[in-house]
Amino acid sequence: MRSLPLEGHAHYLGKNIVYFETSVDSGSERSTKDFKKGDIAFLSSAGSICFFIEDVTSGKLMTPIGKMLENTDALKDIKSGDVFYFYEETA
């Protein structure tokens, strides 16, 4: 959370994962390959934040870092090159 806010250009990993690259350099913890629609994960090997459009078993280990609670279908409208803004919402 210390690195927030983050921003980057959208890319796709297959059809069901959209991600953006960051300069975050961190190891992986509690890594898994199984994710549900709306999950958010960190791919430490690439320093990328990944958003899951559908349920996925990934070929790469990633660290779960959050979950979208609403409007997950908006991920389907993202196009490669769109700008992502990733921040912590405060009350």
CSV table of N, CA and C in Angstrom, one decimal:
chain,number,residue,atom,x,y,z
A,1,MET,N,0.8,-1.2,0.0
A,1,MET,CA,0.0,0.0,0.0
A,1,MET,C,0.9,1.3,0.0
A,2,ARG,N,2.1,1.1,0.4
A,2,ARG,CA,3.0,2.3,0.4
A,2,ARG,C,3.3,2.9,-1.0
A,3,SER,N,3.1,2.0,-2.0
A,3,SER,CA,3.4,2.4,-3.3
A,3,SER,C,2.3,3.1,-4.0
A,4,LEU,N,1.1,3.1,-3.4
A,4,LEU,CA,-0.1,3.7,-4.1
A,4,LEU,C,0.0,5.2,-4.1
A,5,PRO,N,-0.6,5.9,-5.0
A,5,PRO,CA,-1.3,5.3,-6.2
A,5,PRO,C,-0.3,4.9,-7.3
A,6,LEU,N,-0.8,4.0,-8.1
A,6,LEU,CA,0.0,3.5,-9.3
A,6,LEU,C,-0.8,3.7,-10.6
A,7,GLU,N,-0.1,3.8,-11.7
A,7,GLU,CA,-0.8,3.9,-12.9
A,7,GLU,C,0.1,3.3,-14.0
A,8,GLY,N,-0.6,2.8,-15.1
A,8,GLY,CA,0.1,2.2,-16.2
A,8,GLY,C,-0.8,1.8,-17.3
A,9,HIS,N,-0.3,1.4,-18.4
A,9,HIS,CA,-1.1,1.1,-19.6
A,9,HIS,C,-1.5,-0.4,-19.5
A,10,ALA,N,-2.7,-0.6,-19.9
A,10,ALA,CA,-3.3,-2.0,-19.9
A,10,ALA,C,-2.7,-2.9,-20.9
A,11,HIS,N,-2.5,-4.1,-20.5
A,11,HIS,CA,-2.1,-5.2,-21.4
A,11,HIS,C,-2.9,-6.4,-21.1
A,12,TYR,N,-3.0,-7.4,-22.0
A,12,TYR,CA,-3.7,-8.6,-21.7
A,12,TYR,C,-2.8,-9.8,-21.6
A,13,LEU,N,-3.1,-10.7,-20.7
A,13,LEU,CA,-2.4,-12.0,-20.6
A,13,LEU,C,-3.5,-13.0,-20.9
A,14,GLY,N,-3.5,-13.5,-22.1
A,14,GLY,CA,-4.7,-14.3,-22.6
A,14,GLY,C,-5.9,-13.4,-22.7
A,15,LYS,N,-7.1,-14.0,-22.5
A,15,LYS,CA,-8.3,-13.3,-22.7
A,15,LYS,C,-8.9,-12.9,-21.3
A,16,ASN,N,-8.5,-13.5,-20.2
A,16,ASN,CA,-9.2,-13.3,-19.0
A,16,ASN,C,-8.4,-12.6,-17.9
A,17,ILE,N,-7.2,-12.1,-18.2
A,17,ILE,CA,-6.4,-11.3,-17.3
A,17,ILE,C,-5.9,-10.1,-18.0
A,18,VAL,N,-6.2,-8.9,-17.4
A,18,VAL,CA,-5.7,-7.6,-17.8
A,18,VAL,C,-4.8,-7.1,-16.7
A,19,TYR,N,-3.7,-6.5,-17.2
A,19,TYR,CA,-2.7,-6.1,-16.2
A,19,TYR,C,-2.0,-4.8,-16.6
A,20,PHE,N,-1.3,-4.2,-15.7
A,20,PHE,CA,-0.4,-3.1,-16.0
A,20,PHE,C,0.9,-3.3,-15.2
A,21,GLU,N,2.0,-2.8,-15.9
A,21,GLU,CA,3.3,-3.0,-15.3
A,21,GLU,C,3.6,-1.8,-14.3
A,22,THR,N,4.3,-2.1,-13.3
A,22,THR,CA,4.7,-1.1,-12.3
A,22,THR,C,6.2,-1.2,-12.0
A,23,SER,N,6.7,-0.3,-11.2
A,23,SER,CA,8.1,-0.3,-10.8
A,23,SER,C,8.2,-0.9,-9.4
A,24,VAL,N,7.1,-1.5,-8.9
A,24,VAL,CA,7.1,-2.2,-7.6
A,24,VAL,C,8.0,-3.4,-7.6
A,25,ASP,N,8.9,-3.5,-6.7
A,25,ASP,CA,9.9,-4.6,-6.6
A,25,ASP,C,9.6,-5.3,-5.3
A,26,SER,N,8.9,-6.4,-5.3
A,26,SER,CA,8.6,-7.1,-4.1
A,26,SER,C,8.5,-8.6,-4.4
A,27,GLY,N,8.8,-9.4,-3.4
A,27,GLY,CA,8.7,-10.9,-3.5
A,27,GLY,C,7.3,-11.3,-3.5
A,28,SER,N,7.1,-12.6,-3.5
A,28,SER,CA,5.7,-13.1,-3.5
A,28,SER,C,5.4,-13.8,-2.2
A,29,GLU,N,4.2,-13.7,-1.7
A,29,GLU,CA,3.8,-14.4,-0.5
A,29,GLU,C,2.4,-15.0,-0.8
A,30,ARG,N,2.1,-16.1,-0.1
A,30,ARG,CA,0.8,-16.8,-0.3
A,30,ARG,C,0.4,-17.0,-1.7
A,31,SER,N,1.4,-17.2,-2.6
A,31,SER,CA,1.2,-17.3,-4.0
A,31,SER,C,0.2,-18.5,-4.4
A,32,THR,N,-0.5,-18.2,-5.4
A,32,THR,CA,-1.5,-19.2,-5.9
A,32,THR,C,-1.6,-19.1,-7.4
A,33,LYS,N,-2.2,-20.1,-8.1
A,33,LYS,CA,-2.5,-20.0,-9.5
A,33,LYS,C,-4.0,-19.9,-9.8
A,34,ASP,N,-4.8,-20.1,-8.8
A,34,ASP,CA,-6.3,-20.1,-8.9
A,34,ASP,C,-6.9,-18.8,-8.5
A,35,PHE,N,-7.6,-18.1,-9.4
A,35,PHE,CA,-8.2,-16.8,-9.1
A,35,PHE,C,-9.7,-16.8,-9.6
A,36,LYS,N,-10.5,-16.0,-9.0
A,36,LYS,CA,-11.9,-15.8,-9.3
A,36,LYS,C,-12.1,-14.5,-10.0
A,37,LYS,N,-13.2,-14.3,-10.7
A,37,LYS,CA,-13.5,-13.1,-11.3
A,37,LYS,C,-13.5,-12.0,-10.3
A,38,GLY,N,-12.8,-10.9,-10.7
A,38,GLY,CA,-12.7,-9.7,-9.8
A,38,GLY,C,-11.5,-9.7,-8.9
A,39,ASP,N,-10.8,-10.8,-8.8
A,39,ASP,CA,-9.6,-10.9,-8.0
A,39,ASP,C,-8.5,-9.9,-8.5
A,40,ILE,N,-7.7,-9.4,-7.7
A,40,ILE,CA,-6.5,-8.6,-8.0
A,40,ILE,C,-5.3,-9.3,-7.5
A,41,ALA,N,-4.2,-9.4,-8.3
A,41,ALA,CA,-3.0,-10.1,-7.8
A,41,ALA,C,-1.8,-9.4,-8.3
A,42,PHE,N,-0.7,-9.6,-7.6
A,42,PHE,CA,0.6,-9.1,-8.0
A,42,PHE,C,1.5,-10.2,-8.6
A,43,LEU,N,2.0,-9.9,-9.8
A,43,LEU,CA,2.9,-10.9,-10.4
A,43,LEU,C,4.3,-10.3,-10.2
A,44,SER,N,5.0,-10.9,-9.2
A,44,SER,CA,6.3,-10.3,-8.8
A,44,SER,C,7.4,-10.4,-9.9
A,45,SER,N,7.4,-11.5,-10.7
A,45,SER,CA,8.4,-11.6,-11.7
A,45,SER,C,8.4,-10.5,-12.8
A,46,ALA,N,7.2,-9.8,-12.9
A,46,ALA,CA,7.1,-8.7,-13.9
A,46,ALA,C,6.8,-7.4,-13.2
A,47,GLY,N,6.5,-7.4,-11.9
A,47,GLY,CA,6.1,-6.2,-11.2
A,47,GLY,C,4.8,-5.7,-11.7
A,48,SER,N,3.9,-6.6,-12.0
A,48,SER,CA,2.6,-6.2,-12.6
A,48,SER,C,1.4,-6.5,-11.7
A,49,ILE,N,0.4,-5.6,-11.8
A,49,ILE,CA,-0.8,-5.7,-11.1
A,49,ILE,C,-1.8,-6.4,-12.1
A,50,CYS,N,-2.4,-7.5,-11.7
A,50,CYS,CA,-3.3,-8.2,-12.6
A,50,CYS,C,-4.7,-8.2,-12.1
A,51,PHE,N,-5.7,-8.1,-13.0
A,51,PHE,CA,-7.1,-8.1,-12.7
A,51,PHE,C,-7.7,-9.2,-13.5
A,52,PHE,N,-8.6,-10.0,-12.8
A,52,PHE,CA,-9.1,-11.2,-13.4
A,52,PHE,C,-10.5,-11.0,-13.9
A,53,ILE,N,-10.7,-11.1,-15.2
A,53,ILE,CA,-12.0,-10.9,-15.9
A,53,ILE,C,-13.0,-12.0,-15.6
A,54,GLU,N,-12.4,-13.2,-15.6
A,54,GLU,CA,-13.2,-14.5,-15.3
A,54,GLU,C,-12.4,-15.3,-14.4
A,55,ASP,N,-13.0,-16.4,-13.9
A,55,ASP,CA,-12.2,-17.4,-13.1
A,55,ASP,C,-11.1,-18.0,-13.9
A,56,VAL,N,-9.9,-18.1,-13.3
A,56,VAL,CA,-8.7,-18.5,-14.1
A,56,VAL,C,-7.8,-19.4,-13.3
A,57,THR,N,-7.2,-20.4,-13.9
A,57,THR,CA,-6.1,-21.1,-13.3
A,57,THR,C,-4.9,-20.6,-14.2
A,58,SER,N,-4.1,-19.8,-13.6
A,58,SER,CA,-3.0,-19.2,-14.3
A,58,SER,C,-1.8,-20.1,-14.4
A,59,GLY,N,-0.9,-19.9,-15.4
A,59,GLY,CA,0.3,-20.6,-15.5
A,59,GLY,C,1.4,-20.0,-14.7
A,60,LYS,N,1.1,-18.9,-14.0
A,60,LYS,CA,2.1,-18.2,-13.2
A,60,LYS,C,1.6,-18.1,-11.8
A,61,LEU,N,2.5,-18.2,-10.8
A,61,LEU,CA,2.2,-18.0,-9.4
A,61,LEU,C,2.1,-16.5,-9.2
A,62,MET,N,1.0,-16.1,-8.5
A,62,MET,CA,0.8,-14.6,-8.2
A,62,MET,C,0.4,-14.5,-6.8
A,63,THR,N,0.6,-13.3,-6.2
A,63,THR,CA,0.2,-13.0,-4.9
A,63,THR,C,-1.1,-12.3,-4.9
A,64,PRO,N,-2.2,-12.9,-4.3
A,64,PRO,CA,-3.5,-12.1,-4.2
A,64,PRO,C,-3.3,-10.9,-3.3
A,65,ILE,N,-3.8,-9.7,-3.8
A,65,ILE,CA,-3.7,-8.5,-3.1
A,65,ILE,C,-5.0,-7.8,-2.9
A,66,GLY,N,-6.1,-8.3,-3.5
A,66,GLY,CA,-7.4,-7.6,-3.3
A,66,GLY,C,-8.4,-8.2,-4.2
A,67,LYS,N,-9.6,-7.6,-4.1
A,67,LYS,CA,-10.8,-8.0,-4.9
A,67,LYS,C,-11.6,-6.8,-5.3
A,68,MET,N,-12.1,-6.8,-6.5
A,68,MET,CA,-13.1,-5.8,-6.9
A,68,MET,C,-14.4,-6.2,-6.3
A,69,LEU,N,-15.1,-5.4,-5.6
A,69,LEU,CA,-16.4,-5.7,-5.0
A,69,LEU,C,-17.6,-5.4,-5.9
A,70,GLU,N,-17.4,-4.6,-6.9
A,70,GLU,CA,-18.5,-4.2,-7.7
A,70,GLU,C,-18.0,-3.8,-9.1
A,71,ASN,N,-18.9,-3.9,-10.1
A,71,ASN,CA,-18.6,-3.4,-11.5
A,71,ASN,C,-17.4,-4.2,-12.1
A,72,THR,N,-17.3,-5.5,-11.8
A,72,THR,CA,-16.2,-6.3,-12.4
A,72,THR,C,-16.4,-6.4,-13.9
A,73,ASP,N,-17.6,-6.3,-14.4
A,73,ASP,CA,-17.8,-6.4,-15.9
A,73,ASP,C,-17.2,-5.3,-16.6
A,74,ALA,N,-16.8,-4.2,-15.9
A,74,ALA,CA,-16.2,-3.1,-16.6
A,74,ALA,C,-14.8,-3.5,-17.1
A,75,LEU,N,-14.2,-4.5,-16.5
A,75,LEU,CA,-12.9,-5.0,-17.0
A,75,LEU,C,-13.0,-5.5,-18.4
A,76,LYS,N,-14.1,-5.9,-18.8
A,76,LYS,CA,-14.3,-6.4,-20.2
A,76,LYS,C,-14.2,-5.3,-21.3
A,77,ASP,N,-14.4,-4.1,-20.8
A,77,ASP,CA,-14.4,-3.0,-21.8
A,77,ASP,C,-13.0,-2.4,-21.9
A,78,ILE,N,-12.0,-2.8,-21.2
A,78,ILE,CA,-10.7,-2.3,-21.2
A,78,ILE,C,-10.0,-2.7,-22.5
A,79,LYS,N,-9.3,-1.8,-23.1
A,79,LYS,CA,-8.6,-2.1,-24.4
A,79,LYS,C,-7.1,-1.9,-24.1
A,80,SER,N,-6.3,-2.7,-24.8
A,80,SER,CA,-4.8,-2.6,-24.6
A,80,SER,C,-4.4,-1.1,-24.9
A,81,GLY,N,-3.6,-0.6,-24.0
A,81,GLY,CA,-3.2,0.8,-24.0
A,81,GLY,C,-3.9,1.8,-23.2
A,82,ASP,N,-5.1,1.4,-22.7
A,82,ASP,CA,-5.9,2.2,-21.8
A,82,ASP,C,-5.1,2.4,-20.5
A,83,VAL,N,-5.3,3.5,-19.9
A,83,VAL,CA,-4.5,3.8,-18.7
A,83,VAL,C,-5.3,3.4,-17.4
A,84,PHE,N,-4.6,2.6,-16.6
A,84,PHE,CA,-5.1,2.1,-15.3
A,84,PHE,C,-4.7,3.1,-14.2
A,85,TYR,N,-5.6,3.4,-13.3
A,85,TYR,CA,-5.2,4.1,-12.1
A,85,TYR,C,-5.6,3.2,-10.9
A,86,PHE,N,-4.6,2.9,-10.1
A,86,PHE,CA,-4.8,2.0,-9.0
A,86,PHE,C,-4.5,2.7,-7.7
A,87,TYR,N,-5.6,2.9,-6.8
A,87,TYR,CA,-5.4,3.6,-5.6
A,87,TYR,C,-6.2,3.1,-4.5
A,88,GLU,N,-5.9,3.5,-3.3
A,88,GLU,CA,-6.7,3.0,-2.1
A,88,GLU,C,-7.8,4.1,-1.9
A,89,GLU,N,-9.0,3.6,-1.8
A,89,GLU,CA,-10.1,4.4,-1.6
A,89,GLU,C,-10.2,4.7,-0.1
A,90,THR,N,-10.3,5.9,0.3
A,90,THR,CA,-10.4,6.3,1.7
A,90,THR,C,-11.8,6.9,2.0
A,91,ALA,N,-12.2,6.8,3.2
A,91,ALA,CA,-13.5,7.3,3.6
A,91,ALA,C,-13.6,8.8,3.7
